[in-house]
JSON list of C-alpha atoms in Angstrom, two decimals:
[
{"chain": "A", "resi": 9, "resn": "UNK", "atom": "CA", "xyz": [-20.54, -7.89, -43.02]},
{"chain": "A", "resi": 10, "resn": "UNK", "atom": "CA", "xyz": [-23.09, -6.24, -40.81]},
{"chain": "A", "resi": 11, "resn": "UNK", "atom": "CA", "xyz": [-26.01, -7.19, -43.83]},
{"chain": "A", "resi": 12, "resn": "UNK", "atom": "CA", "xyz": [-24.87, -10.65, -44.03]},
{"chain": "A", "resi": 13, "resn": "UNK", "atom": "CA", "xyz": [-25.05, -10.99, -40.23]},
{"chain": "A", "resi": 14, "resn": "UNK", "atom": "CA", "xyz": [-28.65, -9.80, -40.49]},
{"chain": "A", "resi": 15, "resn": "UNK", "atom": "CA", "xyz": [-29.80, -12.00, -43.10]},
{"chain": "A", "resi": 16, "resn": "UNK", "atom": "CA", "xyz": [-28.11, -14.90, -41.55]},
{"chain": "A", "resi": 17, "resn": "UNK", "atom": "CA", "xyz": [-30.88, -13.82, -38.14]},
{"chain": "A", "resi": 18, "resn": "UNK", "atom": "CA", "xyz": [-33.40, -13.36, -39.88]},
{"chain": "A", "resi": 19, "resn": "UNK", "atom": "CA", "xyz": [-33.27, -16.81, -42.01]},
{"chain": "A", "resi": 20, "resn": "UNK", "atom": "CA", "xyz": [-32.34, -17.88, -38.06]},
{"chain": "A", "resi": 21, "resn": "UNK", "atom": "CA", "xyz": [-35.43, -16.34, -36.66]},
{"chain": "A", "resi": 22, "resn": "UNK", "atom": "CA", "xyz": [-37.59, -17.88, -39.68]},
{"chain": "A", "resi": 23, "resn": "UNK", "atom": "CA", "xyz": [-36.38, -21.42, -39.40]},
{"chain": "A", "resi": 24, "resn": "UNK", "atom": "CA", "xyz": [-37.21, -21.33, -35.42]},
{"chain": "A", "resi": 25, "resn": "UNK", "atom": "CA", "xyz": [-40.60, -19.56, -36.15]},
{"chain": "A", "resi": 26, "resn": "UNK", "atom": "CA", "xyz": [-41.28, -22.68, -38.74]},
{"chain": "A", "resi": 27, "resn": "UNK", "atom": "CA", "xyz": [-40.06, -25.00, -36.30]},
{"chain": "A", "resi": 28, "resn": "UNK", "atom": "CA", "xyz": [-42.07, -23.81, -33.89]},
{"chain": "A", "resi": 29, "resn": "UNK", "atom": "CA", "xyz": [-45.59, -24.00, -36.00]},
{"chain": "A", "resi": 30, "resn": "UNK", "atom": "CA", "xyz": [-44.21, -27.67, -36.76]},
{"chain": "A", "resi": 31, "resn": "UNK", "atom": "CA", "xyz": [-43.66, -28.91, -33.36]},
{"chain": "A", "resi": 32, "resn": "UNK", "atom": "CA", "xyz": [-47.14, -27.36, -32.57]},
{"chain": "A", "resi": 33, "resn": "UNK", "atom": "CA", "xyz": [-48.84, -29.30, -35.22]},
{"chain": "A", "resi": 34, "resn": "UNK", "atom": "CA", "xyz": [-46.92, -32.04, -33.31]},
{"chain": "A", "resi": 35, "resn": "UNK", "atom": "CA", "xyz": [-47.90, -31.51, -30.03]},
{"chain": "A", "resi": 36, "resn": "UNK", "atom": "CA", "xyz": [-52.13, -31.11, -30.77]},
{"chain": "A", "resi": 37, "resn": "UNK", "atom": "CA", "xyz": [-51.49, -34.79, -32.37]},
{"chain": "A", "resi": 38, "resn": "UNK", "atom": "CA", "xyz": [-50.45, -36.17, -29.60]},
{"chain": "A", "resi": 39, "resn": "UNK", "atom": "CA", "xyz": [-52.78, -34.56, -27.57]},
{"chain": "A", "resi": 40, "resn": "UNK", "atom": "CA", "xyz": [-55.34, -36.24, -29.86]},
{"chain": "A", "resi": 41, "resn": "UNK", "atom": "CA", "xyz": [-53.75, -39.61, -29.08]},
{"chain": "A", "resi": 42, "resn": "UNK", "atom": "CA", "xyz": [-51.42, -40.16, -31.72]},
{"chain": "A", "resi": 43, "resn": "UNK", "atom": "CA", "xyz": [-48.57, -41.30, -30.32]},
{"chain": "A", "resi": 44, "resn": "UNK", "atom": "CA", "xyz": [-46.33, -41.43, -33.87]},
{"chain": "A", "resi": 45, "resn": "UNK", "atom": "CA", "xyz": [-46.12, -38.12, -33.22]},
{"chain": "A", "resi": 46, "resn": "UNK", "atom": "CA", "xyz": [-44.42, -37.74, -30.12]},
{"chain": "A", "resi": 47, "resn": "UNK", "atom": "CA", "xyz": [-41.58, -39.95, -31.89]},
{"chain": "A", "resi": 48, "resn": "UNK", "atom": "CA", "xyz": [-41.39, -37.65, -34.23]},
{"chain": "A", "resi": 49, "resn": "UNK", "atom": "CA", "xyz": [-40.19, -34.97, -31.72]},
{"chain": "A", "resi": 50, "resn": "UNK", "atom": "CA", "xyz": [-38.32, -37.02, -29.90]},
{"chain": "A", "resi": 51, "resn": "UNK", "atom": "CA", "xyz": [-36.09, -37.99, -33.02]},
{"chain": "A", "resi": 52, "resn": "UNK", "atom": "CA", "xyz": [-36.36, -34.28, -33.58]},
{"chain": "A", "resi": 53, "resn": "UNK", "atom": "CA", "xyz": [-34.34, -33.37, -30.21]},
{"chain": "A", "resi": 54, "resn": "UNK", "atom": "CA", "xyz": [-33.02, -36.42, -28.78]},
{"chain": "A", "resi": 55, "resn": "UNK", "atom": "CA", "xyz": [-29.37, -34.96, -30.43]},
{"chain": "A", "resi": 56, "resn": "UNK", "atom": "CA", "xyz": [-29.99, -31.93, -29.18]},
{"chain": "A", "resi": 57, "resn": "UNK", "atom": "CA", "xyz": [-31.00, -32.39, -25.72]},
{"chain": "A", "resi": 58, "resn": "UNK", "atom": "CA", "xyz": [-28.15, -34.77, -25.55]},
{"chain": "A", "resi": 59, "resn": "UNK", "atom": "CA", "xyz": [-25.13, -32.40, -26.37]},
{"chain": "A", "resi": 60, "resn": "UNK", "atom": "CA", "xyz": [-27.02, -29.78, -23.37]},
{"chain": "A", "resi": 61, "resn": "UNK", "atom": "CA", "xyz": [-27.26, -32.42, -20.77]},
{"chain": "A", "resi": 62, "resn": "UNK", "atom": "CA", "xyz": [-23.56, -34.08, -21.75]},
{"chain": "A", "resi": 63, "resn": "UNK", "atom": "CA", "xyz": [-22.14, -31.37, -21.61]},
{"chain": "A", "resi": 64, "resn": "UNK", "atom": "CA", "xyz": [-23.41, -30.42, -18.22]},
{"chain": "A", "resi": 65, "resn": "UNK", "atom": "CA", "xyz": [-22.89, -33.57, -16.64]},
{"chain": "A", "resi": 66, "resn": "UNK", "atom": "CA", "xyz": [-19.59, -35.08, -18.59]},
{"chain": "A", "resi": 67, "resn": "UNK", "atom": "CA", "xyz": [-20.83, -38.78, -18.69]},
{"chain": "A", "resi": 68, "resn": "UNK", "atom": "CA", "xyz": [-22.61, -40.56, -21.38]},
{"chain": "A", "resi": 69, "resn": "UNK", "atom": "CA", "xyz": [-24.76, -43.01, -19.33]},
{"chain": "A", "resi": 70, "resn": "UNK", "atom": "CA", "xyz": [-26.25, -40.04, -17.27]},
{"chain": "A", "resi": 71, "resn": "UNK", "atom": "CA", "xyz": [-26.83, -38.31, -19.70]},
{"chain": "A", "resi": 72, "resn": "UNK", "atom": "CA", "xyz": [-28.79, -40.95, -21.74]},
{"chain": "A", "resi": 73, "resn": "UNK", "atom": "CA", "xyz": [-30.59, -41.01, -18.33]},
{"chain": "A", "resi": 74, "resn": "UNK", "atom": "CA", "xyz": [-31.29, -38.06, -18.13]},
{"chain": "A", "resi": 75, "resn": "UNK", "atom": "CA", "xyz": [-32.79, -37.25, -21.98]},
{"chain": "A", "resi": 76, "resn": "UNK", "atom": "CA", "xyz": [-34.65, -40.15, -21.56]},
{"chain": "A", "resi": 77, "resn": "UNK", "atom": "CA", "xyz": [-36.42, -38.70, -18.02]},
{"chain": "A", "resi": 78, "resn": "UNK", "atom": "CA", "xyz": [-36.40, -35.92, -19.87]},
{"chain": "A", "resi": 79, "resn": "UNK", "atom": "CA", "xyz": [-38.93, -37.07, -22.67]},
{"chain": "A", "resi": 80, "resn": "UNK", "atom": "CA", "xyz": [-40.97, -39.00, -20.12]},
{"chain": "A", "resi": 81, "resn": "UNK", "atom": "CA", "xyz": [-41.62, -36.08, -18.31]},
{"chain": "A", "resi": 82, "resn": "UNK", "atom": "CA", "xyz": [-42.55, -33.68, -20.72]},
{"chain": "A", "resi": 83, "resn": "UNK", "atom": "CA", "xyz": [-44.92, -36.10, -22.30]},
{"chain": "A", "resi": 84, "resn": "UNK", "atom": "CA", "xyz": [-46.82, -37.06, -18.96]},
{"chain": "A", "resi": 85, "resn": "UNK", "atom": "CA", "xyz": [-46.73, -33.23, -18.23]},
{"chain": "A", "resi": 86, "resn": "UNK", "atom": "CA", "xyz": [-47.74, -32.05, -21.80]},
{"chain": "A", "resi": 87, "resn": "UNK", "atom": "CA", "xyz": [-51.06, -31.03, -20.90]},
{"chain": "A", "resi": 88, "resn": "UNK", "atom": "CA", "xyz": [-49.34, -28.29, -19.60]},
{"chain": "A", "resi": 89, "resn": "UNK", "atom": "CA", "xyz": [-47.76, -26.99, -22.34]},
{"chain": "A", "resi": 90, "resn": "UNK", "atom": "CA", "xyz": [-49.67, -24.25, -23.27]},
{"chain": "A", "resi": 91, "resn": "UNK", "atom": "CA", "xyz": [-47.61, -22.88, -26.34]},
{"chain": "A", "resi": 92, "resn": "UNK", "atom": "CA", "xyz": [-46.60, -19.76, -24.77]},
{"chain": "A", "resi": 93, "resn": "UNK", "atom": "CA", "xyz": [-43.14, -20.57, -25.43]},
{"chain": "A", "resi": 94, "resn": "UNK", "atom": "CA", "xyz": [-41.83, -22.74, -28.65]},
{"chain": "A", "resi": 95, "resn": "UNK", "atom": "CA", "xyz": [-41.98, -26.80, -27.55]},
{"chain": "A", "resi": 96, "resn": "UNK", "atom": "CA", "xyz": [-38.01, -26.78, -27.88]},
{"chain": "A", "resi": 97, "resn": "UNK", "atom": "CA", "xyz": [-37.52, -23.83, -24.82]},
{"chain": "A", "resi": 98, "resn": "UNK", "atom": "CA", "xyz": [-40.15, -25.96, -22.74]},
{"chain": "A", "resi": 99, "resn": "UNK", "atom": "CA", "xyz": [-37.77, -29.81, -23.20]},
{"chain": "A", "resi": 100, "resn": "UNK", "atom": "CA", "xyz": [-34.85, -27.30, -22.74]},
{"chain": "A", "resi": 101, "resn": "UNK", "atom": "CA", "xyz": [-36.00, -26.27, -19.75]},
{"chain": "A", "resi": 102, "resn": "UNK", "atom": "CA", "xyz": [-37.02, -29.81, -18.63]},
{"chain": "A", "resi": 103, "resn": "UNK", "atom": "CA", "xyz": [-33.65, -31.15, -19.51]},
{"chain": "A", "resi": 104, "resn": "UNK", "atom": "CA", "xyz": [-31.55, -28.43, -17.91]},
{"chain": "A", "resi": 105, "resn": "UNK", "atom": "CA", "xyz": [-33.19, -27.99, -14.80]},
{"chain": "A", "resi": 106, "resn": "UNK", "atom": "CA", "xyz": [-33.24, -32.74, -14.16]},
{"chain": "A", "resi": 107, "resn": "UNK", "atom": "CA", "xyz": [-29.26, -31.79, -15.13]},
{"chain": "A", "resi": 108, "resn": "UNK", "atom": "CA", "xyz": [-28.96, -29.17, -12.54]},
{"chain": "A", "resi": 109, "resn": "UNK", "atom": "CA", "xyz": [-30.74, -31.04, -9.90]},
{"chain": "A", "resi": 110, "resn": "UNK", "atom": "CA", "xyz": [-28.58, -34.14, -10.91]},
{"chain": "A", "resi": 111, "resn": "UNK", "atom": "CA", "xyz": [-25.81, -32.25, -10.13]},
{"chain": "A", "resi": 112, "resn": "UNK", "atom": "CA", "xyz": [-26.51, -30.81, -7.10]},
{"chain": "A", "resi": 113, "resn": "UNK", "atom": "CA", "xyz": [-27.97, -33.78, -5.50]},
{"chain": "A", "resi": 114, "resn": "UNK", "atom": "CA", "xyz": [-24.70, -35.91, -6.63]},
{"chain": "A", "resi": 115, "resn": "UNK", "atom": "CA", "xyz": [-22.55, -32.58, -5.86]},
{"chain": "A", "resi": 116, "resn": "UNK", "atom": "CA", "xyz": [-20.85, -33.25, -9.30]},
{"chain": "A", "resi": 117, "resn": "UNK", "atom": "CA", "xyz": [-17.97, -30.92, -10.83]},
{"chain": "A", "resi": 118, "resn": "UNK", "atom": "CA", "xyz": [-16.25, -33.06, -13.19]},
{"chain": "A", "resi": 119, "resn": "UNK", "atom": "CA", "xyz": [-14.72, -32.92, -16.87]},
{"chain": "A", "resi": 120, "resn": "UNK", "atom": "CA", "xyz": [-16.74, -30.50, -18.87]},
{"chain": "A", "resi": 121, "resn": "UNK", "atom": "CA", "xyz": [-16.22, -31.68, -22.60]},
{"chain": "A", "resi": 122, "resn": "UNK", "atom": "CA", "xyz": [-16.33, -29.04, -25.45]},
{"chain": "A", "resi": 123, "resn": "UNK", "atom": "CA", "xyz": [-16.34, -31.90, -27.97]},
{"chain": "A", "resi": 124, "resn": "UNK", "atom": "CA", "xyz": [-19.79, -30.22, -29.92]},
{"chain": "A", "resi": 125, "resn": "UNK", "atom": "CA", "xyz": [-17.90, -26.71, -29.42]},
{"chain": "A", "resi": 126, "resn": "UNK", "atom": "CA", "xyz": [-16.14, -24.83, -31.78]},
{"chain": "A", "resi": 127, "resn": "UNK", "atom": "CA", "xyz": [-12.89, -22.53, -32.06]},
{"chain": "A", "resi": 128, "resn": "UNK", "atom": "CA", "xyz": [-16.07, -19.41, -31.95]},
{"chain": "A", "resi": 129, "resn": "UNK", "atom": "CA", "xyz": [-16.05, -19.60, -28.59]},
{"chain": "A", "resi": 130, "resn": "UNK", "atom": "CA", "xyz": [-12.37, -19.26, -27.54]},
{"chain": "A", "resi": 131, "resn": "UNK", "atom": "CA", "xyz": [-11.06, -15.68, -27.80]},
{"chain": "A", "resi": 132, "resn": "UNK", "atom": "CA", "xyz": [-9.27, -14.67, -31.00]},
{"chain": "A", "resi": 133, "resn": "UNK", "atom": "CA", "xyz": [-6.23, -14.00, -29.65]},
{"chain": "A", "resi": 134, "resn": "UNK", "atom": "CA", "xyz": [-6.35, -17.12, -27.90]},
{"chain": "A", "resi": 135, "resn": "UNK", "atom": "CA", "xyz": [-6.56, -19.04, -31.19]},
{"chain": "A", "resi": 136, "resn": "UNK", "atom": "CA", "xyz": [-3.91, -17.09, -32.92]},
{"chain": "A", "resi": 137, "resn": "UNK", "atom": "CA", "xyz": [-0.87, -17.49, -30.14]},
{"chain": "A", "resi": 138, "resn": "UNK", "atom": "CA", "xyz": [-2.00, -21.73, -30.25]},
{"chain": "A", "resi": 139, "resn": "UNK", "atom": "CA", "xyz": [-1.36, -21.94, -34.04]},
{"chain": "A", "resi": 140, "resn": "UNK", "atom": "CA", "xyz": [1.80, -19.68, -33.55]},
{"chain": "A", "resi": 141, "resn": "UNK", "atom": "CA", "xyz": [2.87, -21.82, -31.29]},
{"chain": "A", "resi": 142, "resn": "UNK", "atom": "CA", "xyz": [1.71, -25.19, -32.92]},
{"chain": "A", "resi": 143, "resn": "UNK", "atom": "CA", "xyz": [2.86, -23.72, -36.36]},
{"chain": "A", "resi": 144, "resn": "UNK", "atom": "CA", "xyz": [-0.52, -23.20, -38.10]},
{"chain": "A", "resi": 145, "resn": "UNK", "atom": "CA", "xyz": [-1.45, -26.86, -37.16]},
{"chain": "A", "resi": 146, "resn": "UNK", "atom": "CA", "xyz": [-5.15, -26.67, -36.72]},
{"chain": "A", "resi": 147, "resn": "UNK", "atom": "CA", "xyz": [-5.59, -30.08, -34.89]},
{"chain": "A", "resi": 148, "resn": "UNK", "atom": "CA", "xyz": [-3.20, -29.14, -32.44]},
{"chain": "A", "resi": 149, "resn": "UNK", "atom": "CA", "xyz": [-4.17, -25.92, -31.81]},
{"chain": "A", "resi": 150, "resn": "UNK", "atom": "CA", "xyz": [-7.43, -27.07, -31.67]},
{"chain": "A", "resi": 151, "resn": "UNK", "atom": "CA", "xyz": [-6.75, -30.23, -29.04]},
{"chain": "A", "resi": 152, "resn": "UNK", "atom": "CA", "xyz": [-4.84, -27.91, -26.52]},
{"chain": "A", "resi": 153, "resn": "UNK", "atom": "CA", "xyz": [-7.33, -25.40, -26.37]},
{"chain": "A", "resi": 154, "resn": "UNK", "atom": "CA", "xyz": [-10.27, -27.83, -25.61]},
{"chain": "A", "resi": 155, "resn": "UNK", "atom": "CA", "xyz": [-7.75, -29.40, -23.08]},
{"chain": "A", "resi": 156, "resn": "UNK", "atom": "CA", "xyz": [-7.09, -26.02, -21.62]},
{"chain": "A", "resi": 157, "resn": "UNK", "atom": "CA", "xyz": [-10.65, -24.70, -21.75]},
{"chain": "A", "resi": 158, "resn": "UNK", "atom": "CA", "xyz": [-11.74, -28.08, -19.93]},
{"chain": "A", "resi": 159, "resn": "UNK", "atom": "CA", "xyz": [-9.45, -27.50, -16.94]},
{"chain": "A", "resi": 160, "resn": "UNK", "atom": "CA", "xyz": [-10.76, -23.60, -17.03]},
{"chain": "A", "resi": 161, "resn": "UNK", "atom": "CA", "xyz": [-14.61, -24.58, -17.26]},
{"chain": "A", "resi": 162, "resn": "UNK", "atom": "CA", "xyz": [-14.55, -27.13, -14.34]},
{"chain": "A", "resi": 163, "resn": "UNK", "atom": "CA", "xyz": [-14.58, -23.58, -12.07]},
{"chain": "A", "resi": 164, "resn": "UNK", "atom": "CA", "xyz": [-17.36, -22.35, -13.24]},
{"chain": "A", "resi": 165, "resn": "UNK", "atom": "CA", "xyz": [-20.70, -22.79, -11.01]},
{"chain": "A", "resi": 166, "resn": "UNK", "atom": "CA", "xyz": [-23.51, -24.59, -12.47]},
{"chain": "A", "resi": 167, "resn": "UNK", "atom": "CA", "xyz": [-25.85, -21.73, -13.59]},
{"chain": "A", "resi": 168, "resn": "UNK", "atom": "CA", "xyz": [-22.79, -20.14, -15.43]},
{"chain": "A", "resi": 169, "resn": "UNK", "atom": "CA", "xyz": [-22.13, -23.37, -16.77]},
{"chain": "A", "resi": 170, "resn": "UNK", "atom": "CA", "xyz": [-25.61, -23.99, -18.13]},
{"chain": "A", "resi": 171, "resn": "UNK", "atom": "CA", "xyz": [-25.70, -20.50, -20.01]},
{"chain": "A", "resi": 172, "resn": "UNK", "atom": "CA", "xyz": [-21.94, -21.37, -21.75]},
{"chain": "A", "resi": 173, "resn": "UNK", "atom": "CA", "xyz": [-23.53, -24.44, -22.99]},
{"chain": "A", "resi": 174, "resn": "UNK", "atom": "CA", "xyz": [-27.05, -23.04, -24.20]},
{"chain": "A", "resi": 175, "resn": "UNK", "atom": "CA", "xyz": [-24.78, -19.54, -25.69]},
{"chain": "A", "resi": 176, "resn": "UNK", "atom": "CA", "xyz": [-21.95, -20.74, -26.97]},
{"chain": "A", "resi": 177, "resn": "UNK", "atom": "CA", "xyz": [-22.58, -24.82, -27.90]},
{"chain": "A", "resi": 178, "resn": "UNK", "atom": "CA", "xyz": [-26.60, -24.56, -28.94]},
{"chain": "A", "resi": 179, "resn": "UNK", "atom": "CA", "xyz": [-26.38, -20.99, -30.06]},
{"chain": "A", "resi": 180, "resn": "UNK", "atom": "CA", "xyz": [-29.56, -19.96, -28.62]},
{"chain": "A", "resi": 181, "resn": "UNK", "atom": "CA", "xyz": [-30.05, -16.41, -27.91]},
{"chain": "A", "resi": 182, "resn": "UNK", "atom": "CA", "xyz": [-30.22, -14.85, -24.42]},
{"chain": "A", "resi": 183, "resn": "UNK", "atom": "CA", "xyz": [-34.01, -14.19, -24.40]},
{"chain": "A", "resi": 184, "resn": "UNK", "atom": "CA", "xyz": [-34.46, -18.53, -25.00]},
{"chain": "A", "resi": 185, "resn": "UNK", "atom": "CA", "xyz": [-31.99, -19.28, -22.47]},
{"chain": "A", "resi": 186, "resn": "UNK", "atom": "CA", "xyz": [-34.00, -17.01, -20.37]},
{"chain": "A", "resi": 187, "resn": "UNK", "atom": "CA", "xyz": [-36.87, -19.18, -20.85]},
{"chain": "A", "resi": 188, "resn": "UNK", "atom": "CA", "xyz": [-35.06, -22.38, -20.19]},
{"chain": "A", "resi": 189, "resn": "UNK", "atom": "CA", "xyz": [-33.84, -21.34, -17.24]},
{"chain": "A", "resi": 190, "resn": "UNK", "atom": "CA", "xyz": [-36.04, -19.00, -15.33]},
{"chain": "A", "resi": 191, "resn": "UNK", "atom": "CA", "xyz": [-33.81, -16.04, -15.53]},
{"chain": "A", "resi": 192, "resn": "UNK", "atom": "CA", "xyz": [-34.05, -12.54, -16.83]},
{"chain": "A", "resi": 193, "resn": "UNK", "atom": "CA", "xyz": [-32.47, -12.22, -20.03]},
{"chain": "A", "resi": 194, "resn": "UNK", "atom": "CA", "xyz": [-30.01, -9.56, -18.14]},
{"chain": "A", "resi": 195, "resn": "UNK", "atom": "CA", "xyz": [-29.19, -12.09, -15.38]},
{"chain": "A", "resi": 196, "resn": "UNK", "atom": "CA", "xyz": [-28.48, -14.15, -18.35]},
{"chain": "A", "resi": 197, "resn": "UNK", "atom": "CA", "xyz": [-26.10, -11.79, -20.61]},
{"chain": "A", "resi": 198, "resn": "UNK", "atom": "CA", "xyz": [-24.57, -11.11, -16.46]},
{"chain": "A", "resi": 199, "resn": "UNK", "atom": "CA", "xyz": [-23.79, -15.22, -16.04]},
{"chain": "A", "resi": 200, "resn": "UNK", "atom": "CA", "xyz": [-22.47, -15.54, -19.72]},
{"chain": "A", "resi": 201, "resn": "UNK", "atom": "CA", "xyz": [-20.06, -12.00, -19.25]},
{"chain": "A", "resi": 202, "resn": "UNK", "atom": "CA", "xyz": [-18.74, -12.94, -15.77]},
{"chain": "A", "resi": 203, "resn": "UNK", "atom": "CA", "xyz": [-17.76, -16.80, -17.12]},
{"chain": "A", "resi": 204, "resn": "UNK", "atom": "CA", "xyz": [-15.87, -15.32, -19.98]},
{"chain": "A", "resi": 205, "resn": "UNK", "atom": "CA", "xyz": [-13.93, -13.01, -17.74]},
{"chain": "A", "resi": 206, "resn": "UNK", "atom": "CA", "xyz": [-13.43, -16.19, -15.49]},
{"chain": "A", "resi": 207, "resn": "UNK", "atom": "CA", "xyz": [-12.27, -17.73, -18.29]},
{"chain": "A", "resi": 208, "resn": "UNK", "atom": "CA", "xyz": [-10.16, -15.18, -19.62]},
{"chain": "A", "resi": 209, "resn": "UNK", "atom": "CA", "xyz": [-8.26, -14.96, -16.20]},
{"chain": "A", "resi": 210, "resn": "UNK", "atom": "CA", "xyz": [-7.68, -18.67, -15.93]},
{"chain": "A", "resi": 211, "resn": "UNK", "atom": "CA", "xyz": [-6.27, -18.80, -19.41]},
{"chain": "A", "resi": 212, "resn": "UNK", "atom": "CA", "xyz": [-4.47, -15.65, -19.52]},
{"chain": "A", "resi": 213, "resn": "UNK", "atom": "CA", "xyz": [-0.90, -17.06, -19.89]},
{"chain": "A", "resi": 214, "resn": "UNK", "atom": "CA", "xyz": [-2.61, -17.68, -23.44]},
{"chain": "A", "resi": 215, "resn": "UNK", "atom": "CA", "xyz": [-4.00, -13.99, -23.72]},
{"chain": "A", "resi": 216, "resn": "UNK", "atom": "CA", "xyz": [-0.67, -11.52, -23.82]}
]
């Protein structure tokens, strides 16, 4: 198990690292005033940057706001890109922190949605007493654990909101979130260890 694991990173690590040369190629074409290119990344991470933002904000028409502010800042601001990080840690971090300040300016804390999610991210034992208790029906099971993880993650504060999202929904690892968000990656594996235990405690009538 442990080898697959590893081969399933490293093909990980080698599809980002290829990524990464690609959205550079990208990025020096637009630079050089090709503007085709810049639609090519923006069909690249529109999805992407969507899922992040909707799920931090809960509404669709923000968060179309949002990714769109999103692309017109990073390509007024891309002289400033320097490729020290990949492009897709740079939008990240353009996208997150526009959601964040939405938030806090608007003082938002409504309906988080784990629509993209997946059962990974609930805890085992949380999975197994639903489909007891559902019989083995995996749609059930499946519907009252998003609606019980919903009511749990509306608790959480927005910086250990942002790291569930980037963790457990975009899979990035805690040394890109730390990027994103201007964190260590310590304060990071911190944020994403206290919201679990948060969310263990709210949904412990589910954990015995």
């Amino acid at each position: 198990m442990d080898a697959v694991k590893t081969k399933v990173a490293l093909a990980s690590g080698l599809d980002k690292k290829l990524s990464s040369g690609a959205d550079a190629a990208l990025v020096e074409r637009v630079r050089a005033g090709d503007m085709a290119a810049f639609d090519e990344l923006t069909r690249k991470y529109r999805q992407r940057l969507y899922s992040v933002v909707y799920n931090m904000l809960s509404n669709r028409e923000d968060a179309l706001d949002i990714v769109q502010e999103s692309f017109i800042k990073a390509f007024v601001n891309l002289s400033s890109f320097k490729g020290e990080s990949a492009f897709y840690t740079w939008i990240y971090r353009i996208a997150v922190n526009l959601s964040v300040t939405f938030l806090k300016r608007s003082r938002m804390r409504r309906f988080f949605s784990f629509d993209n999610a997946d059962e990974k991210f609930a805890p085992a034992d949380v999975m197994e007493k639903l489909s007891v208790e559902n019989g083995g029906n995996r749609s059930a099971m499946l519907g009252e654990l998003k609606e019980k993880l919903n009511e749990a993650l509306q608790t959480l504060s927005i910086k250990h909101r942002t790291v569930v999202v980037l963790y457990e929904i975009e899979g990035l690892s805690h040394d890109e979130i730390a990027e994103i968000t201007g964190a260590s990656p310590a304060t990071v594996r911190t944020r994403l260890h206290y919201a679990k235990q948060s969310l263990r405690a709210i949904l412990k009538d589910y954990i015995k």
